[in-house]
mmCIF file of C-alpha atoms (C1' of nucleotides) in Angstrom:
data_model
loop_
_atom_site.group_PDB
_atom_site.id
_atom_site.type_symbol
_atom_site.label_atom_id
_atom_site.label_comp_id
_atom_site.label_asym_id
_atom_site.label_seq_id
_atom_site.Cartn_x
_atom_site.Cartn_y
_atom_site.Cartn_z
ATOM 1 C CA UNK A 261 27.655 -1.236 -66.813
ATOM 2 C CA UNK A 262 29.701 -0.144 -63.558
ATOM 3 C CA UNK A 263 28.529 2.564 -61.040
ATOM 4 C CA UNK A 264 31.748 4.770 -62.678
ATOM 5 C CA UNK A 265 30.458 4.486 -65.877
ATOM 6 C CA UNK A 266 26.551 5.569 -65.183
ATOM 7 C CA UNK A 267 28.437 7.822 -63.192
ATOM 8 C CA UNK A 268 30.437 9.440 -66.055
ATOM 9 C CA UNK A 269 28.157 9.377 -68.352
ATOM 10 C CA UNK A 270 25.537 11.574 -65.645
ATOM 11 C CA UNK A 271 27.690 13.811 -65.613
ATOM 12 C CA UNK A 272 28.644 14.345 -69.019
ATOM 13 C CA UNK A 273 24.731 14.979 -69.146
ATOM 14 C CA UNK A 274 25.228 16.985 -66.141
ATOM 15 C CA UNK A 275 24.671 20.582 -68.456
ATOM 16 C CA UNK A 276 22.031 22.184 -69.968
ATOM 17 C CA UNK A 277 24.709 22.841 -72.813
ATOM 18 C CA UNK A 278 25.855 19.258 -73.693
ATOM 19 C CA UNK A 279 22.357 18.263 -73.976
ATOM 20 C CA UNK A 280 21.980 20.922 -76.415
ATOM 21 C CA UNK A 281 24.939 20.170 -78.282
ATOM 22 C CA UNK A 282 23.652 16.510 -78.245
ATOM 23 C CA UNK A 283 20.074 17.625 -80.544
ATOM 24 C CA UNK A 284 22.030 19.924 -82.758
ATOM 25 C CA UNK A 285 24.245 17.323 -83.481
ATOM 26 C CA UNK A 286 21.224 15.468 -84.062
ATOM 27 C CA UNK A 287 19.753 17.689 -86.301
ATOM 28 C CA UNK A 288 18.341 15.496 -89.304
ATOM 29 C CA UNK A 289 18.377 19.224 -91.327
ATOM 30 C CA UNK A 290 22.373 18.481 -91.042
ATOM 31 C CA UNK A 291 23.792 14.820 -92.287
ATOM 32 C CA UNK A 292 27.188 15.622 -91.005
ATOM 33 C CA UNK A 293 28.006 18.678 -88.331
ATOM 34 C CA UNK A 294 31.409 20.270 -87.558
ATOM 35 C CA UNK A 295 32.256 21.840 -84.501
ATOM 36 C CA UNK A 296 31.579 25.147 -86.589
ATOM 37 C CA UNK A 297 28.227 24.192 -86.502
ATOM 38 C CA UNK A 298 27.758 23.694 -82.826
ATOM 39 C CA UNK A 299 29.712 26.860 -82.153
ATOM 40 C CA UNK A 300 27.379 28.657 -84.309
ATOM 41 C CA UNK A 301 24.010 27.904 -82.912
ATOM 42 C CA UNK A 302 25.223 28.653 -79.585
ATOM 43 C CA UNK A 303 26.437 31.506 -77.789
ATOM 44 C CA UNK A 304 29.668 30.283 -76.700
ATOM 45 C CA UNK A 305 33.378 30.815 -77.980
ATOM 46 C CA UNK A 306 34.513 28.214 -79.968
ATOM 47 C CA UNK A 307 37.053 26.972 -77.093
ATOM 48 C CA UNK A 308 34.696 26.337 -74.905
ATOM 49 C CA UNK A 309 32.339 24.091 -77.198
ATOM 50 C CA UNK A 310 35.231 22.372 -78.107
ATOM 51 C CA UNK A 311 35.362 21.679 -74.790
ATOM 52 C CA UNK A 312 32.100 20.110 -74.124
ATOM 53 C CA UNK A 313 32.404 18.361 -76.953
ATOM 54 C CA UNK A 314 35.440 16.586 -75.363
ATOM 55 C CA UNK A 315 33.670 15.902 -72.561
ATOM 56 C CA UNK A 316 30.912 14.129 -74.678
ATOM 57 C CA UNK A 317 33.666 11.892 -76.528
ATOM 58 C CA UNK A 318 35.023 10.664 -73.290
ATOM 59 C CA UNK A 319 31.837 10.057 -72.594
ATOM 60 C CA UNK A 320 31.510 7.643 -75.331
ATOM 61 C CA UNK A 321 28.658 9.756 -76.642
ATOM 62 C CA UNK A 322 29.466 11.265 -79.373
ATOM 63 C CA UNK A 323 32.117 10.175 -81.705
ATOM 64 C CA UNK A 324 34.492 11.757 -83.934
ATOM 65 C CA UNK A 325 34.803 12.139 -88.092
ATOM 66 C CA UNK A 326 37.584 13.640 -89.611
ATOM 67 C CA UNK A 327 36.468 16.192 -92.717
ATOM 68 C CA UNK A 328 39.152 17.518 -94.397
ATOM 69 C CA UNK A 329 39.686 20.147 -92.145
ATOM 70 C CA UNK A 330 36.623 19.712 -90.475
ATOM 71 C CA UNK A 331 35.632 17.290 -87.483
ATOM 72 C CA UNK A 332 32.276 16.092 -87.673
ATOM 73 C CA UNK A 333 30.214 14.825 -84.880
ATOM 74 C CA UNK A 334 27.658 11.710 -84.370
ATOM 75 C CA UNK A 335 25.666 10.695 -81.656
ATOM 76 C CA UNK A 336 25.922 7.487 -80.190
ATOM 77 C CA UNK A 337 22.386 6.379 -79.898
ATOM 78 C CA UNK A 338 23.837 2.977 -78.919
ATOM 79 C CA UNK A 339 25.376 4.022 -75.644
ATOM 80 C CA UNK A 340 22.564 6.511 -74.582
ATOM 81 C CA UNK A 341 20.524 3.832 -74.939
ATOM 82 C CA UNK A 342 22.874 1.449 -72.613
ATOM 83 C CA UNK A 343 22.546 4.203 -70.332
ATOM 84 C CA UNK A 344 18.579 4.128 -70.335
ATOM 85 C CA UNK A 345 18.994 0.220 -70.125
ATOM 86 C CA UNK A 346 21.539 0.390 -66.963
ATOM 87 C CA UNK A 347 19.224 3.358 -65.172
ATOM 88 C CA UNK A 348 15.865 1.255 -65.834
ATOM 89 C CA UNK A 349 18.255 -1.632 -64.370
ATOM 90 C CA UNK A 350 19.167 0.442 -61.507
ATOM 91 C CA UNK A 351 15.554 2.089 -60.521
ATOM 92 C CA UNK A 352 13.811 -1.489 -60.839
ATOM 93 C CA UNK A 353 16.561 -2.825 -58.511
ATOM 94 C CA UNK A 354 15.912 0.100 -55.960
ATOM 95 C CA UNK A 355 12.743 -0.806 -55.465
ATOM 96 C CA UNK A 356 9.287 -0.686 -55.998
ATOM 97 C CA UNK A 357 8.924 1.262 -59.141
ATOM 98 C CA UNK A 358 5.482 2.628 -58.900
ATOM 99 C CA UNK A 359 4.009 1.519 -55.515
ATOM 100 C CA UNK A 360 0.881 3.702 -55.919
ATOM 101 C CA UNK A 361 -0.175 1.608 -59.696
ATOM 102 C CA UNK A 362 -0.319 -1.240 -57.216
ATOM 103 C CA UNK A 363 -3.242 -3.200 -56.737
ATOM 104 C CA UNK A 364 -3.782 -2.607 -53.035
ATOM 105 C CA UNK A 365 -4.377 -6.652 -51.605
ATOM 106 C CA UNK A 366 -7.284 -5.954 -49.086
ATOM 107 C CA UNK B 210 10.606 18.771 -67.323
ATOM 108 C CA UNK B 211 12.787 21.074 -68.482
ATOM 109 C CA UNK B 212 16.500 21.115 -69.395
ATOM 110 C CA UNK B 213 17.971 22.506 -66.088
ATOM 111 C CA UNK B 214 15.889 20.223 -64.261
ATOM 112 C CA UNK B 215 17.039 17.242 -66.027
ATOM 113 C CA UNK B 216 20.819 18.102 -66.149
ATOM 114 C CA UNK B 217 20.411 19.142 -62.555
ATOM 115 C CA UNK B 218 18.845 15.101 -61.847
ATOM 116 C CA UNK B 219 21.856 13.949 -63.891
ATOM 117 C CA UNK B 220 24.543 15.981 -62.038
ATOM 118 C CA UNK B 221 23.180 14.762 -58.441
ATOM 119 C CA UNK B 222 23.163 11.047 -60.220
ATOM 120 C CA UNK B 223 26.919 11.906 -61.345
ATOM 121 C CA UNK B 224 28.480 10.693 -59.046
ATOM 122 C CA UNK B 225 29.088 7.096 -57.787
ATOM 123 C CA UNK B 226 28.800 7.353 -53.843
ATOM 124 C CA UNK B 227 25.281 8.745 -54.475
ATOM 125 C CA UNK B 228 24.275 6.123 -56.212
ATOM 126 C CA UNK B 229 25.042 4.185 -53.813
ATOM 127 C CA UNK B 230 23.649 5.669 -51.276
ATOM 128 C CA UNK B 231 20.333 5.998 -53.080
ATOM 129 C CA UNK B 232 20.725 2.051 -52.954
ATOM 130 C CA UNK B 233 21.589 2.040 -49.384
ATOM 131 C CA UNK B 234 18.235 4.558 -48.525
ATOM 132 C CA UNK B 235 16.777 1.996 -50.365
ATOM 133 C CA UNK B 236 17.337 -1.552 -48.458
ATOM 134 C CA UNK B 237 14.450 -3.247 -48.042
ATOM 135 C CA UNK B 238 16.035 -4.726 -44.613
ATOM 136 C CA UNK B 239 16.127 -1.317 -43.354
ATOM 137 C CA UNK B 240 12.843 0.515 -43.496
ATOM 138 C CA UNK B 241 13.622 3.844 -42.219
ATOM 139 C CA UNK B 242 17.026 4.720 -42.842
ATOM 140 C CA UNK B 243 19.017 7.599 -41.333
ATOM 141 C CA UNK B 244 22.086 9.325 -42.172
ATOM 142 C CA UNK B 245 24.087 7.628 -39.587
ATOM 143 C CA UNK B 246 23.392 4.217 -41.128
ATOM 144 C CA UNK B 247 24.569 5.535 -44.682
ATOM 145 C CA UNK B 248 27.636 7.126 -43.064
ATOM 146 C CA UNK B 249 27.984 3.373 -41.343
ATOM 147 C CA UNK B 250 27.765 1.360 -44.708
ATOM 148 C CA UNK B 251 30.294 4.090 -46.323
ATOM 149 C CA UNK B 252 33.790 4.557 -45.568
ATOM 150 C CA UNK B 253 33.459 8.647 -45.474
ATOM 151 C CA UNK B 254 32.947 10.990 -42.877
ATOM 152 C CA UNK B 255 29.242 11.732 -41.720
ATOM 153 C CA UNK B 256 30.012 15.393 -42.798
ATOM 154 C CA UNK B 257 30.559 14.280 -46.122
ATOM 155 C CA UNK B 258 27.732 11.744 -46.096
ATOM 156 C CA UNK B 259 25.446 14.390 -44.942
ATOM 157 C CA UNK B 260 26.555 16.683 -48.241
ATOM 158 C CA UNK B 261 25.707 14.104 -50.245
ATOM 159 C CA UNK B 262 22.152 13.899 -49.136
ATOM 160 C CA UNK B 263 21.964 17.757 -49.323
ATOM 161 C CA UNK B 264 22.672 17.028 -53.277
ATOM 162 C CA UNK B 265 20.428 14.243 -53.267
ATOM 163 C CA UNK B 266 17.396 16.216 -51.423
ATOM 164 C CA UNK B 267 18.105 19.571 -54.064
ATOM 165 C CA UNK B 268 17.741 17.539 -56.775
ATOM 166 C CA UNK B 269 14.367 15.998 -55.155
ATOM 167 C CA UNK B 270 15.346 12.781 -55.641
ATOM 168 C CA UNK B 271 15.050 11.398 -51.889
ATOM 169 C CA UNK B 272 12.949 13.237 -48.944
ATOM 170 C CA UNK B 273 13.513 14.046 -45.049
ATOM 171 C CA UNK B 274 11.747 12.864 -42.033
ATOM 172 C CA UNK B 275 12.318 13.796 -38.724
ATOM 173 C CA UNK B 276 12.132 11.059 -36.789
ATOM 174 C CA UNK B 277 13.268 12.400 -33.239
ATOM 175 C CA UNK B 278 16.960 12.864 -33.216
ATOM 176 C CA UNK B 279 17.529 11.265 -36.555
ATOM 177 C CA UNK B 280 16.269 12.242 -40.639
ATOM 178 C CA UNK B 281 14.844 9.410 -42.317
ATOM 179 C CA UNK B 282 15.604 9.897 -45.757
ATOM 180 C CA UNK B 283 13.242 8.201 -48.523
ATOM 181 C CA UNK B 284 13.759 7.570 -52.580
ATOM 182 C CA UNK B 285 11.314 9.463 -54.302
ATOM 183 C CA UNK B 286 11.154 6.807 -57.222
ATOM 184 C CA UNK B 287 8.178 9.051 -58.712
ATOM 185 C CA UNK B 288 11.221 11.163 -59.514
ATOM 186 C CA UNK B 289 13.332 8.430 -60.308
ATOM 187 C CA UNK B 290 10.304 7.513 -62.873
ATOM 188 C CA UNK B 291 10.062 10.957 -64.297
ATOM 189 C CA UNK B 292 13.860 11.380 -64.922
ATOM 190 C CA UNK B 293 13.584 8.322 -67.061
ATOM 191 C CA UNK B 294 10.678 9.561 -69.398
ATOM 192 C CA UNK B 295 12.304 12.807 -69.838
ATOM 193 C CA UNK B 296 15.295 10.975 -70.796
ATOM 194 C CA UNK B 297 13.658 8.847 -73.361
ATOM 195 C CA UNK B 298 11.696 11.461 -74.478
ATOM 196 C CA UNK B 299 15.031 13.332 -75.003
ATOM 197 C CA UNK B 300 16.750 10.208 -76.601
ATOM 198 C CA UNK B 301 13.699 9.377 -78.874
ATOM 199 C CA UNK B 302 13.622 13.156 -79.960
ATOM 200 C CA UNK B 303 17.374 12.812 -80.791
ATOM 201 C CA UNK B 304 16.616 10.512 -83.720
ATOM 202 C CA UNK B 305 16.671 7.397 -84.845
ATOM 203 C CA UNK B 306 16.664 5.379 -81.743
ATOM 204 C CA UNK B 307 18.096 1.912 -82.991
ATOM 205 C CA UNK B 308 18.575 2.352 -86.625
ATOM 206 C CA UNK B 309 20.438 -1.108 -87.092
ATOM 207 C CA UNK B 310 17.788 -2.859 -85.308
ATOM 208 C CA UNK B 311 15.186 -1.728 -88.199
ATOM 209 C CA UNK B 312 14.480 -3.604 -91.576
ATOM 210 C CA UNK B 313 16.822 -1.947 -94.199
ATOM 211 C CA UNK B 314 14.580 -1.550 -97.576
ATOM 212 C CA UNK B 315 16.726 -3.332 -100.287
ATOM 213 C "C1'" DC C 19 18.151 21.771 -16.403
ATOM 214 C "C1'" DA C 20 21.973 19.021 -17.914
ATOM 215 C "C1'" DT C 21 23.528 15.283 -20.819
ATOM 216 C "C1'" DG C 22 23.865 12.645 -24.786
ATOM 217 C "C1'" DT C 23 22.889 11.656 -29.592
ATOM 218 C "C1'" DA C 24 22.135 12.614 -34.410
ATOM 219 C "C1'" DT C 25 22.724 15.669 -37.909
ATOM 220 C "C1'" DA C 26 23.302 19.955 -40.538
ATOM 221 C "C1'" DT C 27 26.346 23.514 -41.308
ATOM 222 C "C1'" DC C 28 30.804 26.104 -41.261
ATOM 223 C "C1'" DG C 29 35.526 26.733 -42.620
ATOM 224 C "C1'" DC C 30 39.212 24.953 -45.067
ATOM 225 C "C1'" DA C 31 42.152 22.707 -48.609
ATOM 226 C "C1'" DA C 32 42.798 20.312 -52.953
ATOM 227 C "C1'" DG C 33 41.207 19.483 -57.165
ATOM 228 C "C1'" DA C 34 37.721 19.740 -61.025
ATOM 229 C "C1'" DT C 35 34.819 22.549 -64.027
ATOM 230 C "C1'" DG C 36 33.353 26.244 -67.116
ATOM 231 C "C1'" DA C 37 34.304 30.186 -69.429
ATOM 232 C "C1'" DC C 38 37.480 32.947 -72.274
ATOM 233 C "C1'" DG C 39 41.324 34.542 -75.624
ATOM 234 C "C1'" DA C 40 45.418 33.117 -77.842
ATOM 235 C "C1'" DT C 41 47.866 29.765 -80.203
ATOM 236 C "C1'" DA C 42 49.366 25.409 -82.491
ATOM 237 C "C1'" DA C 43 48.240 21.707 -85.630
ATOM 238 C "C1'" DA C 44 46.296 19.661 -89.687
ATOM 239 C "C1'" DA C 45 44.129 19.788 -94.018
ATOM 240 C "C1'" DT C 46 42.736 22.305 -98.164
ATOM 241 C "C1'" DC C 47 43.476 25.526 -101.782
ATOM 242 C "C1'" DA C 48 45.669 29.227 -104.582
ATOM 243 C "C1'" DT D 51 55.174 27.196 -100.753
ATOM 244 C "C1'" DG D 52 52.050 30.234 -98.617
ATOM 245 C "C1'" DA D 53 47.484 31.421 -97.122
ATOM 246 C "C1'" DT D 54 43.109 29.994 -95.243
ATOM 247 C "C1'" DT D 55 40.115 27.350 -92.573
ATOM 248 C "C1'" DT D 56 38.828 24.480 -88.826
ATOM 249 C "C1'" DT D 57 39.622 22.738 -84.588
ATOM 250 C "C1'" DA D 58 42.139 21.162 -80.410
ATOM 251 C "C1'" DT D 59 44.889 22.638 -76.849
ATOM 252 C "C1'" DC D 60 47.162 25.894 -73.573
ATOM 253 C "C1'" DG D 61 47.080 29.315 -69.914
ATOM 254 C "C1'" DT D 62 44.252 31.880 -66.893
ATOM 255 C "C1'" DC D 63 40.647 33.040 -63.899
ATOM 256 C "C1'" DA D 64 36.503 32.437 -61.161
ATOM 257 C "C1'" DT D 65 33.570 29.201 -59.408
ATOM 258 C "C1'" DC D 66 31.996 24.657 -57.923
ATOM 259 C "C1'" DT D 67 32.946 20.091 -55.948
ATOM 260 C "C1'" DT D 68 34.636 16.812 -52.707
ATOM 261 C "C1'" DG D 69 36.644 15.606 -48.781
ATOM 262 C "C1'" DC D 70 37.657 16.568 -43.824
ATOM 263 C "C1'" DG D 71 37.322 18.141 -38.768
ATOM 264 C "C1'" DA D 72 34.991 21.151 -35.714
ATOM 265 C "C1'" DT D 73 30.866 23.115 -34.173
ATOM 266 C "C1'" DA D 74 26.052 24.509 -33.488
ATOM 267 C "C1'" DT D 75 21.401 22.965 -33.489
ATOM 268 C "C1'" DA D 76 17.604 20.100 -32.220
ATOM 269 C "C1'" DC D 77 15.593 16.442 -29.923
ATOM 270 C "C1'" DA D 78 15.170 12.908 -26.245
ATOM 271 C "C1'" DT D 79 16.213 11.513 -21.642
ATOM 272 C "C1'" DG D 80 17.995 11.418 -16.926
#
DNA sequence: CATGTATATCGCAAGATGACGATAAAATCA
DNA sequence: TGATTTTATCGTCATCTTGCGATATACATG
């Protein structure tokens, strides 16, 4: 995965409301959740949801279901998981991880 | 760690000069690193190199030392660490984490 | 004290972001 | 067909971001 994309995808992680839109979307209570949804367990005009919501589907996190009239949501576990992979990738290759666990050679 | 402080991580980490210069801070070649050696390894102006940092220190994820003239900036990869088990925390709390990975009960 | 060096900060401009209300588009239903 | 529902998109505004050059600050050194 390229600097852009970790990049991108930080950022579409970048606010306190995506992340929230991310667990309701995730809610197990809810097999298949419509914009509607989101919009209603938040305190936001429908606009602007939709909104984040685009910015989570560029994202590649979330992807889109048409409902009849409805658009459902799902979370892509797969790609926040290639992000975990590419930022364990990235911290390991910064350094040492956890100097401090160390054995200390006397 | 809470949801502000993790979107605020992300945000900082948004962005793909700042990842690199977290990998710059961190060359092992270079053990203290200042923000004239960034700016040096970057084609952007020391003004906007020293910005960076500033988004870099808020978010906690590298530290200052005075070191005469220059700041020494280090990686905090403690915080590095902790970013990464709130976000598999978050990710594991989401829901299945790799559902096609598990055995499917015929 | 004066000079030089390194860096943070200021001011500015261009563009992105986040919020909203209003509206258009698409599907369902009477 | 017409009405309803759901959602994406548009326009607008305020704010934040990203880049720059210029400048002030702080430290070392002559």
């Amino acid at each position: 995965m390229q600097d852009d994309d970790i990049a991108t995808i930080m950022r579409a992680l970048g606010h306190p409301v995506r992340l929230n839109i991310l667990r309701i979307l995730s809610n197990q209570q809810r097999p298949e959740c419509c914009c509607a949804d989101v919009t209603e367990s938040l305190t936001l005009a429908q606009s602007t949801v939709s909104q984040h919501i685009k910015v989570l589907l560029d994202a590649g996190l979330i992807e889109r279901k048409p409902r009849g009239t409805r658009n459902c949501y799902i979370v892509q576990h797969e790609r926040l998981a290639a992000l975990g992979s590419a930022y364990s990738g990235m911290v390991a290759a910064l350094g040492p991880a956890t100097p401090k666990m160390e054995a200390e050679p006397a």
